[in-house]
């Protein structure tokens, strides 16, 4: 196996020429023969370097409007030839094919063209054929060839040319090859996903290029990595890096707050809201959200959908919290919030979020559409003698938004656009209700006139009976149980209103 290879011949054909100039100067200094095509060839000549047109090497012109330029044995033979195989070397000599030791090639901007909203013909023309073939060929033959497939790697190549005088080690070439195969596989995945927009094949493919190595996973003995562009999602104003558990809670917080348009603040612990309120002013929303459960709020994740001002920041700063997210902050608010160096303060940016979610399961992956449905008063069907008032309908709508984002089995109590208590993640619905009643009472909430929302139907009438006895005057549930009538009868007996939505919101 070849360990050190001296670069003598290079093939350069790129779409992006940013930061390519220093590399051309280094190759010229080292006396490397350069082969190129089209715009890259012109660019190299403009820098005063000699360059051989690929057409002169192949004795064949670029054809089909540039679709076929480098697809020729004299190009690929020079890339794929094994330096240690006598037969390969004899054929190179027989057909006058130069060994190509360095390939600098990138790909047409397919993803960018799709995102621009271009038509199908323009998108199809951005499916690279020659470039992807050159990348794979050079990466395959990494024992003898250096492949640079991204402008992000130009600086690394430039340093190697300067410090090693055109020689590369096997480890360096393998590293470049690994990056190249990552680029080619990501490119193919993007093309597949484009063709799967109208008719999906039952195939799971995802490719995310950016990543953040986390301090650890859910627990210190677990490794953790976030794949995605956090910098596009948030601007960090203060604090340490987000942990795995922070990210899970932040994801839940973002999903919950996006249900609300009026000024709202939510406090979450372990992905569940322990406090949330909507008010005319954000400071009022904070005070009432915290009142729901100030004990659980300690060390939580806070999210707002309105600007945080100095008065609100001063109130929030009285609590120990892990993360605060808002669309904006006043300068005075930032100054107050930065008083504790480890507090993570994030400005949320307007980023389009995925509409599907997936996770590993057993020996595979499960994927589903995100639950992006929420039922308002127009989708609530009254099923009892007593009709809900307009005020109760508004509270039921609020409660339904919260229960949708709470771990099953769950029920939530709400009144005046404020969460009063919730029963979270219980193995029976009646246990969730009992838990919520105890929590409401422990923090001094009077449930008289409150509403209750359930994420799924009531299998028995006990939940309705206990809720009415606690003071609840209106109940929301999806319905769908064979014993729905038992719950309806109990609501009528207790003189409370019940509505059904027909939509279940399990969250596991």
One Martini backbone bead per residue (centre of mass of N, CA, C, O) as a GRO file, in nm:
protein
  508
    1UNK     BB    1   0.096   0.037   0.023
    2UNK     BB    2   0.060   0.360  -0.015
    3UNK     BB    3   0.167   0.637   0.181
    4UNK     BB    4   0.317   0.837  -0.019
    5UNK     BB    5   0.203   1.117  -0.225
    6UNK     BB    6   0.278   1.290  -0.514
    7UNK     BB    7   0.177   1.573  -0.663
    8UNK     BB    8   0.146   1.610  -1.032
    9UNK     BB    9  -0.171   1.577  -1.092
   10UNK     BB   10  -0.465   1.787  -1.168
   11UNK     BB   11  -0.819   1.803  -1.116
   12UNK     BB   12  -1.028   2.095  -1.204
   13UNK     BB   13  -1.393   2.123  -1.117
   14UNK     BB   14  -1.595   2.404  -1.036
   15UNK     BB   15  -1.854   2.603  -0.912
   16UNK     BB   16  -1.691   2.700  -0.664
   17UNK     BB   17  -1.424   2.966  -0.629
   18UNK     BB   18  -1.388   3.005  -0.347
   19UNK     BB   19  -1.062   2.995  -0.231
   20UNK     BB   20  -0.888   2.881  -0.486
   21UNK     BB   21  -0.639   3.058  -0.549
   22UNK     BB   22  -0.419   2.953  -0.344
   23UNK     BB   23  -0.405   2.669  -0.471
   24UNK     BB   24  -0.309   2.744  -0.750
   25UNK     BB   25  -0.043   2.873  -0.656
   26UNK     BB   26   0.072   2.614  -0.524
   27UNK     BB   27   0.065   2.433  -0.776
   28UNK     BB   28   0.249   2.610  -0.941
   29UNK     BB   29   0.496   2.603  -0.749
   30UNK     BB   30   0.506   2.270  -0.770
   31UNK     BB   31   0.449   2.183  -1.080
   32UNK     BB   32   0.157   2.118  -1.141
   33UNK     BB   33  -0.059   1.961  -1.338
   34UNK     BB   34  -0.344   2.112  -1.500
   35UNK     BB   35  -0.687   2.020  -1.521
   36UNK     BB   36  -0.974   2.146  -1.717
   37UNK     BB   37  -1.295   2.330  -1.727
   38UNK     BB   38  -1.426   2.592  -1.843
   39UNK     BB   39  -1.451   2.817  -1.593
   40UNK     BB   40  -1.201   2.703  -1.445
   41UNK     BB   41  -1.000   2.736  -1.667
   42UNK     BB   42  -1.026   3.044  -1.689
   43UNK     BB   43  -0.950   3.104  -1.394
   44UNK     BB   44  -0.662   2.989  -1.403
   45UNK     BB   45  -0.555   3.171  -1.631
   46UNK     BB   46  -0.610   3.445  -1.474
   47UNK     BB   47  -0.361   3.354  -1.265
   48UNK     BB   48  -0.111   3.253  -1.454
   49UNK     BB   49  -0.173   2.954  -1.519
   50UNK     BB   50  -0.130   2.651  -1.630
   51UNK     BB   51  -0.362   2.470  -1.857
   52UNK     BB   52  -0.543   2.173  -1.934
   53UNK     BB   53  -0.767   2.067  -2.137
   54UNK     BB   54  -0.974   1.802  -2.139
   55UNK     BB   55  -1.011   1.796  -2.449
   56UNK     BB   56  -0.703   1.746  -2.500
   57UNK     BB   57  -0.688   1.475  -2.349
   58UNK     BB   58  -0.947   1.328  -2.505
   59UNK     BB   59  -1.028   1.434  -2.793
   60UNK     BB   60  -1.300   1.569  -2.668
   61UNK     BB   61  -1.576   1.737  -2.651
   62UNK     BB   62  -1.807   1.920  -2.523
   63UNK     BB   63  -2.141   1.796  -2.470
   64UNK     BB   64  -2.470   1.855  -2.434
   65UNK     BB   65  -2.437   2.135  -2.289
   66UNK     BB   66  -2.223   1.997  -2.067
   67UNK     BB   67  -2.304   1.701  -1.976
   68UNK     BB   68  -2.031   1.617  -2.138
   69UNK     BB   69  -1.675   1.613  -2.023
   70UNK     BB   70  -1.534   1.373  -1.815
   71UNK     BB   71  -1.656   1.112  -1.954
   72UNK     BB   72  -1.351   0.940  -1.961
   73UNK     BB   73  -1.085   0.721  -1.965
   74UNK     BB   74  -0.856   0.948  -1.940
   75UNK     BB   75  -0.971   1.030  -1.662
   76UNK     BB   76  -1.057   0.769  -1.498
   77UNK     BB   77  -0.793   0.617  -1.534
   78UNK     BB   78  -0.612   0.825  -1.373
   79UNK     BB   79  -0.775   0.779  -1.104
   80UNK     BB   80  -0.810   0.442  -1.083
   81UNK     BB   81  -0.529   0.381  -1.090
   82UNK     BB   82  -0.296   0.151  -0.968
   83UNK     BB   83   0.026   0.197  -0.867
   84UNK     BB   84   0.080  -0.125  -0.772
   85UNK     BB   85  -0.025  -0.209  -1.061
   86UNK     BB   86   0.110  -0.323  -1.344
   87UNK     BB   87  -0.137  -0.332  -1.535
   88UNK     BB   88  -0.225  -0.040  -1.499
   89UNK     BB   89   0.043   0.092  -1.593
   90UNK     BB   90   0.046  -0.028  -1.880
   91UNK     BB   91  -0.221   0.109  -1.971
   92UNK     BB   92  -0.140   0.399  -1.933
   93UNK     BB   93   0.089   0.384  -2.142
   94UNK     BB   94  -0.071   0.277  -2.388
   95UNK     BB   95  -0.301   0.534  -2.357
   96UNK     BB   96  -0.188   0.798  -2.246
   97UNK     BB   97  -0.229   0.820  -1.920
   98UNK     BB   98  -0.251   1.021  -1.660
   99UNK     BB   99  -0.186   1.062  -1.344
  100UNK     BB  100  -0.424   1.137  -1.086
  101UNK     BB  101  -0.373   1.288  -0.755
  102UNK     BB  102  -0.586   1.533  -0.789
  103UNK     BB  103  -0.927   1.619  -0.684
  104UNK     BB  104  -1.129   1.911  -0.770
  105UNK     BB  105  -1.470   1.878  -0.674
  106UNK     BB  106  -1.800   1.975  -0.724
  107UNK     BB  107  -2.149   2.056  -0.700
  108UNK     BB  108  -2.435   2.116  -0.792
  109UNK     BB  109  -2.703   2.324  -0.663
  110UNK     BB  110  -2.963   2.148  -0.582
  111UNK     BB  111  -3.089   2.242  -0.311
  112UNK     BB  112  -3.098   2.544  -0.382
  113UNK     BB  113  -3.288   2.511  -0.625
  114UNK     BB  114  -3.526   2.395  -0.475
  115UNK     BB  115  -3.559   2.632  -0.263
  116UNK     BB  116  -3.616   2.855  -0.495
  117UNK     BB  117  -3.859   2.727  -0.685
  118UNK     BB  118  -3.787   2.584  -0.920
  119UNK     BB  119  -3.824   2.416  -1.184
  120UNK     BB  120  -3.784   2.104  -1.299
  121UNK     BB  121  -3.575   2.154  -1.522
  122UNK     BB  122  -3.371   2.306  -1.341
  123UNK     BB  123  -3.332   2.083  -1.133
  124UNK     BB  124  -3.232   1.857  -1.321
  125UNK     BB  125  -2.972   2.019  -1.418
  126UNK     BB  126  -2.859   1.990  -1.102
  127UNK     BB  127  -2.776   1.701  -1.169
  128UNK     BB  128  -2.494   1.550  -1.107
  129UNK     BB  129  -2.253   1.347  -1.289
  130UNK     BB  130  -1.949   1.400  -1.319
  131UNK     BB  131  -1.885   1.487  -1.027
  132UNK     BB  132  -1.983   1.232  -0.874
  133UNK     BB  133  -1.792   1.039  -1.027
  134UNK     BB  134  -1.523   1.167  -0.945
  135UNK     BB  135  -1.553   1.143  -0.642
  136UNK     BB  136  -1.585   0.834  -0.624
  137UNK     BB  137  -1.325   0.756  -0.767
  138UNK     BB  138  -1.121   0.905  -0.582
  139UNK     BB  139  -1.219   0.779  -0.313
  140UNK     BB  140  -1.169   0.485  -0.385
  141UNK     BB  141  -0.852   0.582  -0.459
  142UNK     BB  142  -0.706   0.685  -0.179
  143UNK     BB  143  -0.424   0.548  -0.190
  144UNK     BB  144  -0.353   0.770  -0.452
  145UNK     BB  145  -0.586   0.991  -0.394
  146UNK     BB  146  -0.702   1.321  -0.383
  147UNK     BB  147  -1.014   1.446  -0.238
  148UNK     BB  148  -1.194   1.753  -0.313
  149UNK     BB  149  -1.558   1.829  -0.245
  150UNK     BB  150  -1.506   2.112  -0.085
  151UNK     BB  151  -1.461   2.439   0.013
  152UNK     BB  152  -1.421   2.362   0.320
  153UNK     BB  153  -1.126   2.210   0.232
  154UNK     BB  154  -0.918   2.419   0.120
  155UNK     BB  155  -0.744   2.498   0.367
  156UNK     BB  156  -0.629   2.217   0.419
  157UNK     BB  157  -0.493   2.183   0.147
  158UNK     BB  158  -0.314   2.432   0.155
  159UNK     BB  159  -0.144   2.340   0.401
  160UNK     BB  160  -0.031   2.083   0.274
  161UNK     BB  161   0.114   2.218   0.037
  162UNK     BB  162   0.301   2.394   0.218
  163UNK     BB  163   0.415   2.171   0.438
  164UNK     BB  164   0.445   1.905   0.212
  165UNK     BB  165   0.505   1.962  -0.089
  166UNK     BB  166   0.261   1.766  -0.220
  167UNK     BB  167   0.233   1.565   0.008
  168UNK     BB  168   0.063   1.257   0.115
  169UNK     BB  169  -0.114   1.066   0.330
  170UNK     BB  170  -0.319   0.807   0.395
  171UNK     BB  171  -0.484   0.949   0.619
  172UNK     BB  172  -0.555   1.201   0.458
  173UNK     BB  173  -0.697   1.059   0.221
  174UNK     BB  174  -0.911   0.916   0.388
  175UNK     BB  175  -1.042   1.170   0.503
  176UNK     BB  176  -1.129   1.291   0.233
  177UNK     BB  177  -1.302   1.047   0.147
  178UNK     BB  178  -1.507   1.057   0.370
  179UNK     BB  179  -1.615   1.337   0.297
  180UNK     BB  180  -1.698   1.266   0.007
  181UNK     BB  181  -1.910   1.044   0.076
  182UNK     BB  182  -2.088   1.233   0.234
  183UNK     BB  183  -2.158   1.420   0.000
  184UNK     BB  184  -2.273   1.208  -0.202
  185UNK     BB  185  -2.497   1.092  -0.015
  186UNK     BB  186  -2.645   1.358   0.037
  187UNK     BB  187  -2.711   1.423  -0.255
  188UNK     BB  188  -2.880   1.167  -0.315
  189UNK     BB  189  -3.091   1.217  -0.094
  190UNK     BB  190  -3.201   1.485  -0.208
  191UNK     BB  191  -3.300   1.363  -0.473
  192UNK     BB  192  -3.490   1.153  -0.359
  193UNK     BB  193  -3.673   1.355  -0.202
  194UNK     BB  194  -3.771   1.505  -0.450
  195UNK     BB  195  -3.901   1.242  -0.588
  196UNK     BB  196  -4.089   1.196  -0.308
  197UNK     BB  197  -4.312   1.420  -0.291
  198UNK     BB  198  -4.553   1.273  -0.451
  199UNK     BB  199  -4.417   0.970  -0.418
  200UNK     BB  200  -4.376   0.753  -0.170
  201UNK     BB  201  -4.141   0.551  -0.047
  202UNK     BB  202  -4.070   0.274   0.172
  203UNK     BB  203  -3.821   0.482   0.270
  204UNK     BB  204  -3.540   0.559   0.481
  205UNK     BB  205  -3.409   0.902   0.456
  206UNK     BB  206  -3.125   1.075   0.600
  207UNK     BB  207  -2.945   1.405   0.580
  208UNK     BB  208  -2.708   1.564   0.803
  209UNK     BB  209  -2.431   1.783   0.814
  210UNK     BB  210  -2.484   1.907   1.087
  211UNK     BB  211  -2.317   1.938   1.420
  212UNK     BB  212  -2.338   1.863   1.785
  213UNK     BB  213  -2.146   1.798   2.047
  214UNK     BB  214  -2.227   1.677   2.346
  215UNK     BB  215  -2.156   1.625   2.664
  216UNK     BB  216  -2.418   1.441   2.671
  217UNK     BB  217  -2.678   1.270   2.720
  218UNK     BB  218  -2.925   1.191   2.928
  219UNK     BB  219  -2.661   1.072   3.049
  220UNK     BB  220  -2.326   1.067   3.133
  221UNK     BB  221  -2.287   0.764   2.994
  222UNK     BB  222  -2.392   0.917   2.737
  223UNK     BB  223  -2.385   0.986   2.418
  224UNK     BB  224  -2.410   1.309   2.227
  225UNK     BB  225  -2.596   1.433   1.930
  226UNK     BB  226  -2.662   1.707   1.717
  227UNK     BB  227  -2.858   1.726   1.418
  228UNK     BB  228  -2.798   2.046   1.294
  229UNK     BB  229  -2.897   2.409   1.296
  230UNK     BB  230  -2.885   2.601   1.569
  231UNK     BB  231  -2.802   2.886   1.455
  232UNK     BB  232  -3.071   2.918   1.292
  233UNK     BB  233  -3.269   2.897   1.543
  234UNK     BB  234  -3.046   3.038   1.739
  235UNK     BB  235  -2.952   3.308   1.955
  236UNK     BB  236  -2.692   3.344   2.176
  237UNK     BB  237  -2.657   3.554   2.478
  238UNK     BB  238  -2.624   3.315   2.699
  239UNK     BB  239  -2.430   3.068   2.822
  240UNK     BB  240  -2.429   2.754   2.780
  241UNK     BB  241  -2.462   2.468   2.641
  242UNK     BB  242  -2.674   2.263   2.515
  243UNK     BB  243  -2.832   1.991   2.615
  244UNK     BB  244  -3.004   1.717   2.566
  245UNK     BB  245  -3.237   1.790   2.765
  246UNK     BB  246  -3.275   2.075   2.670
  247UNK     BB  247  -3.357   2.005   2.376
  248UNK     BB  248  -3.610   1.845   2.443
  249UNK     BB  249  -3.751   2.083   2.589
  250UNK     BB  250  -3.735   2.292   2.364
  251UNK     BB  251  -3.904   2.138   2.160
  252UNK     BB  252  -4.161   2.135   2.336
  253UNK     BB  253  -4.184   2.442   2.370
  254UNK     BB  254  -4.218   2.521   2.074
  255UNK     BB  255  -4.471   2.354   2.016
  256UNK     BB  256  -4.650   2.493   2.226
  257UNK     BB  257  -4.623   2.806   2.162
  258UNK     BB  258  -4.736   2.775   1.858
  259UNK     BB  259  -5.048   2.775   1.955
  260UNK     BB  260  -4.996   3.085   2.015
  261UNK     BB  261  -5.077   3.449   1.985
  262UNK     BB  262  -5.092   3.548   2.246
  263UNK     BB  263  -4.948   3.644   2.517
  264UNK     BB  264  -4.701   3.390   2.617
  265UNK     BB  265  -4.612   3.163   2.889
  266UNK     BB  266  -4.387   2.883   2.942
  267UNK     BB  267  -4.328   2.601   3.164
  268UNK     BB  268  -4.080   2.338   3.160
  269UNK     BB  269  -4.074   1.977   3.252
  270UNK     BB  270  -4.005   1.711   3.092
  271UNK     BB  271  -4.202   1.838   2.843
  272UNK     BB  272  -4.391   1.970   3.057
  273UNK     BB  273  -4.632   2.175   3.168
  274UNK     BB  274  -4.622   2.376   3.480
  275UNK     BB  275  -4.676   2.650   3.310
  276UNK     BB  276  -4.947   2.864   3.174
  277UNK     BB  277  -5.012   3.188   3.006
  278UNK     BB  278  -5.256   3.429   2.889
  279UNK     BB  279  -5.206   3.776   2.803
  280UNK     BB  280  -5.173   4.114   2.736
  281UNK     BB  281  -4.906   4.077   2.906
  282UNK     BB  282  -4.603   3.927   2.966
  283UNK     BB  283  -4.582   3.965   3.271
  284UNK     BB  284  -4.855   3.838   3.342
  285UNK     BB  285  -4.793   3.565   3.219
  286UNK     BB  286  -4.563   3.494   3.411
  287UNK     BB  287  -4.706   3.511   3.688
  288UNK     BB  288  -4.930   3.292   3.611
  289UNK     BB  289  -4.743   3.060   3.529
  290UNK     BB  290  -4.589   3.033   3.803
  291UNK     BB  291  -4.842   2.982   3.991
  292UNK     BB  292  -4.909   2.691   3.922
  293UNK     BB  293  -4.577   2.575   3.973
  294UNK     BB  294  -4.308   2.682   4.150
  295UNK     BB  295  -4.159   2.416   4.204
  296UNK     BB  296  -4.125   2.295   3.909
  297UNK     BB  297  -3.990   2.555   3.781
  298UNK     BB  298  -3.736   2.469   3.888
  299UNK     BB  299  -3.512   2.432   3.627
  300UNK     BB  300  -3.645   2.529   3.373
  301UNK     BB  301  -3.823   2.597   3.071
  302UNK     BB  302  -3.857   2.905   2.898
  303UNK     BB  303  -4.135   3.048   2.700
  304UNK     BB  304  -4.191   3.303   2.450
  305UNK     BB  305  -4.399   3.514   2.209
  306UNK     BB  306  -4.257   3.772   2.335
  307UNK     BB  307  -4.116   4.034   2.443
  308UNK     BB  308  -3.861   4.100   2.674
  309UNK     BB  309  -3.862   4.296   2.940
  310UNK     BB  310  -3.739   4.431   3.225
  311UNK     BB  311  -3.968   4.351   3.419
  312UNK     BB  312  -3.981   4.054   3.337
  313UNK     BB  313  -3.684   3.985   3.386
  314UNK     BB  314  -3.686   4.046   3.691
  315UNK     BB  315  -3.887   3.820   3.760
  316UNK     BB  316  -3.741   3.577   3.632
  317UNK     BB  317  -3.465   3.614   3.801
  318UNK     BB  318  -3.586   3.486   4.072
  319UNK     BB  319  -3.541   3.229   3.904
  320UNK     BB  320  -3.433   2.915   3.853
  321UNK     BB  321  -3.296   2.848   3.526
  322UNK     BB  322  -3.193   2.716   3.216
  323UNK     BB  323  -3.407   2.836   2.991
  324UNK     BB  324  -3.456   3.113   2.755
  325UNK     BB  325  -3.724   3.197   2.523
  326UNK     BB  326  -3.734   3.444   2.253
  327UNK     BB  327  -3.782   3.677   1.995
  328UNK     BB  328  -3.713   3.909   2.219
  329UNK     BB  329  -3.510   4.181   2.363
  330UNK     BB  330  -3.421   4.404   2.565
  331UNK     BB  331  -3.140   4.545   2.674
  332UNK     BB  332  -3.219   4.542   2.974
  333UNK     BB  333  -3.296   4.244   2.988
  334UNK     BB  334  -3.021   4.124   2.917
  335UNK     BB  335  -2.865   4.242   3.155
  336UNK     BB  336  -3.026   4.092   3.372
  337UNK     BB  337  -2.998   3.790   3.262
  338UNK     BB  338  -2.665   3.802   3.277
  339UNK     BB  339  -2.610   3.766   3.591
  340UNK     BB  340  -2.604   3.461   3.497
  341UNK     BB  341  -2.376   3.271   3.321
  342UNK     BB  342  -2.554   2.986   3.278
  343UNK     BB  343  -2.770   3.110   3.139
  344UNK     BB  344  -2.991   3.041   2.879
  345UNK     BB  345  -3.013   3.274   2.608
  346UNK     BB  346  -3.269   3.293   2.354
  347UNK     BB  347  -3.315   3.362   2.011
  348UNK     BB  348  -3.571   3.321   1.800
  349UNK     BB  349  -3.600   3.205   1.483
  350UNK     BB  350  -3.727   3.194   1.152
  351UNK     BB  351  -3.795   2.852   1.115
  352UNK     BB  352  -3.847   2.581   0.937
  353UNK     BB  353  -4.021   2.298   1.024
  354UNK     BB  354  -4.082   1.992   1.050
  355UNK     BB  355  -4.360   1.750   0.963
  356UNK     BB  356  -4.176   1.525   1.074
  357UNK     BB  357  -4.118   1.225   1.278
  358UNK     BB  358  -3.844   1.041   1.442
  359UNK     BB  359  -3.736   0.705   1.564
  360UNK     BB  360  -3.592   0.471   1.725
  361UNK     BB  361  -3.691   0.111   1.694
  362UNK     BB  362  -3.551  -0.140   1.778
  363UNK     BB  363  -3.446  -0.237   1.441
  364UNK     BB  364  -3.550   0.068   1.377
  365UNK     BB  365  -3.791   0.301   1.234
  366UNK     BB  366  -4.014   0.567   1.313
  367UNK     BB  367  -4.277   0.745   1.135
  368UNK     BB  368  -4.444   1.073   1.141
  369UNK     BB  369  -4.669   1.294   1.163
  370UNK     BB  370  -4.727   1.571   1.292
  371UNK     BB  371  -4.917   1.728   1.543
  372UNK     BB  372  -5.107   1.998   1.374
  373UNK     BB  373  -5.372   1.968   1.535
  374UNK     BB  374  -5.648   2.191   1.638
  375UNK     BB  375  -5.932   2.240   1.845
  376UNK     BB  376  -6.188   2.448   1.836
  377UNK     BB  377  -6.505   2.562   1.883
  378UNK     BB  378  -6.596   2.460   1.591
  379UNK     BB  379  -6.502   2.145   1.681
  380UNK     BB  380  -6.715   2.149   1.914
  381UNK     BB  381  -6.934   1.900   2.041
  382UNK     BB  382  -7.223   1.903   2.189
  383UNK     BB  383  -7.359   1.638   2.442
  384UNK     BB  384  -7.529   1.816   2.639
  385UNK     BB  385  -7.762   1.994   2.798
  386UNK     BB  386  -7.532   2.168   2.867
  387UNK     BB  387  -7.393   2.457   2.755
  388UNK     BB  388  -7.129   2.618   2.667
  389UNK     BB  389  -6.976   2.890   2.712
  390UNK     BB  390  -6.774   3.116   2.572
  391UNK     BB  391  -6.569   3.107   2.802
  392UNK     BB  392  -6.539   2.797   2.809
  393UNK     BB  393  -6.445   2.764   2.516
  394UNK     BB  394  -6.182   2.918   2.552
  395UNK     BB  395  -6.070   2.733   2.776
  396UNK     BB  396  -6.083   2.471   2.613
  397UNK     BB  397  -5.885   2.558   2.400
  398UNK     BB  398  -5.649   2.600   2.587
  399UNK     BB  399  -5.647   2.313   2.713
  400UNK     BB  400  -5.608   2.160   2.444
  401UNK     BB  401  -5.324   2.267   2.383
  402UNK     BB  402  -5.192   2.148   2.638
  403UNK     BB  403  -5.275   1.843   2.627
  404UNK     BB  404  -5.133   1.783   2.354
  405UNK     BB  405  -4.833   1.851   2.518
  406UNK     BB  406  -4.893   1.600   2.709
  407UNK     BB  407  -4.842   1.331   2.879
  408UNK     BB  408  -4.952   1.022   2.875
  409UNK     BB  409  -5.183   1.031   3.075
  410UNK     BB  410  -5.417   1.320   3.055
  411UNK     BB  411  -5.507   1.615   3.243
  412UNK     BB  412  -5.653   1.949   3.240
  413UNK     BB  413  -5.665   2.259   3.408
  414UNK     BB  414  -5.866   2.560   3.337
  415UNK     BB  415  -5.856   2.933   3.375
  416UNK     BB  416  -5.832   3.214   3.222
  417UNK     BB  417  -5.579   3.129   3.052
  418UNK     BB  418  -5.491   2.902   3.278
  419UNK     BB  419  -5.298   2.687   3.433
  420UNK     BB  420  -5.375   2.484   3.724
  421UNK     BB  421  -5.350   2.172   3.628
  422UNK     BB  422  -5.185   1.841   3.604
  423UNK     BB  423  -5.191   1.515   3.469
  424UNK     BB  424  -4.897   1.305   3.424
  425UNK     BB  425  -4.816   1.002   3.291
  426UNK     BB  426  -5.044   0.798   3.342
  427UNK     BB  427  -5.192   0.471   3.356
  428UNK     BB  428  -5.448   0.643   3.432
  429UNK     BB  429  -5.694   0.879   3.408
  430UNK     BB  430  -5.785   0.898   3.704
  431UNK     BB  431  -5.501   0.952   3.815
  432UNK     BB  432  -5.457   1.216   3.665
  433UNK     BB  433  -5.690   1.363   3.800
  434UNK     BB  434  -5.605   1.335   4.094
  435UNK     BB  435  -5.336   1.480   4.060
  436UNK     BB  436  -5.457   1.754   3.969
  437UNK     BB  437  -5.622   1.814   4.221
  438UNK     BB  438  -5.391   1.815   4.425
  439UNK     BB  439  -5.225   2.042   4.290
  440UNK     BB  440  -5.433   2.265   4.300
  441UNK     BB  441  -5.468   2.264   4.609
  442UNK     BB  442  -5.161   2.310   4.689
  443UNK     BB  443  -5.183   2.612   4.523
  444UNK     BB  444  -5.480   2.745   4.578
  445UNK     BB  445  -5.693   2.638   4.377
  446UNK     BB  446  -6.007   2.712   4.237
  447UNK     BB  447  -6.215   2.493   4.042
  448UNK     BB  448  -6.436   2.681   4.016
  449UNK     BB  449  -6.505   2.709   3.672
  450UNK     BB  450  -6.348   2.507   3.545
  451UNK     BB  451  -6.169   2.320   3.305
  452UNK     BB  452  -6.150   2.007   3.109
  453UNK     BB  453  -5.888   1.812   2.953
  454UNK     BB  454  -5.851   1.533   2.724
  455UNK     BB  455  -5.655   1.326   2.519
  456UNK     BB  456  -5.882   1.110   2.577
  457UNK     BB  457  -6.103   0.900   2.643
  458UNK     BB  458  -6.356   0.779   2.856
  459UNK     BB  459  -6.406   0.460   2.988
  460UNK     BB  460  -6.539   0.615   3.226
  461UNK     BB  461  -6.733   0.817   3.462
  462UNK     BB  462  -6.530   0.906   3.694
  463UNK     BB  463  -6.398   1.165   3.583
  464UNK     BB  464  -6.653   1.337   3.568
  465UNK     BB  465  -6.737   1.315   3.860
  466UNK     BB  466  -6.475   1.431   3.994
  467UNK     BB  467  -6.469   1.701   3.843
  468UNK     BB  468  -6.740   1.811   3.941
  469UNK     BB  469  -6.668   1.793   4.249
  470UNK     BB  470  -6.422   2.009   4.204
  471UNK     BB  471  -6.579   2.238   3.987
  472UNK     BB  472  -6.624   2.159   3.712
  473UNK     BB  473  -6.815   2.287   3.407
  474UNK     BB  474  -6.618   2.172   3.170
  475UNK     BB  475  -6.567   1.927   2.899
  476UNK     BB  476  -6.295   1.770   2.714
  477UNK     BB  477  -6.321   1.528   2.441
  478UNK     BB  478  -6.304   1.305   2.175
  479UNK     BB  479  -6.405   1.036   2.197
  480UNK     BB  480  -6.489   0.670   2.119
  481UNK     BB  481  -6.636   0.520   2.326
  482UNK     BB  482  -6.859   0.272   2.420
  483UNK     BB  483  -6.900   0.473   2.699
  484UNK     BB  484  -6.990   0.767   2.639
  485UNK     BB  485  -7.277   0.781   2.767
  486UNK     BB  486  -7.188   0.764   3.061
  487UNK     BB  487  -7.047   1.042   3.062
  488UNK     BB  488  -7.287   1.207   2.973
  489UNK     BB  489  -7.477   1.132   3.203
  490UNK     BB  490  -7.297   1.245   3.429
  491UNK     BB  491  -7.296   1.536   3.330
  492UNK     BB  492  -7.602   1.571   3.356
  493UNK     BB  493  -7.622   1.501   3.656
  494UNK     BB  494  -7.406   1.746   3.731
  495UNK     BB  495  -7.445   2.000   3.534
  496UNK     BB  496  -7.244   1.972   3.286
  497UNK     BB  497  -7.032   2.028   3.027
  498UNK     BB  498  -6.985   1.867   2.695
  499UNK     BB  499  -6.721   1.798   2.460
  500UNK     BB  500  -6.643   1.692   2.122
  501UNK     BB  501  -6.379   1.636   1.862
  502UNK     BB  502  -6.254   1.351   1.732
  503UNK     BB  503  -5.956   1.407   1.861
  504UNK     BB  504  -5.661   1.264   1.936
  505UNK     BB  505  -5.366   1.330   2.189
  506UNK     BB  506  -5.131   1.150   2.200
  507UNK     BB  507  -4.829   1.123   2.424
  508UNK     BB  508  -4.513   0.930   2.447
   0.00000   0.00000   0.00000
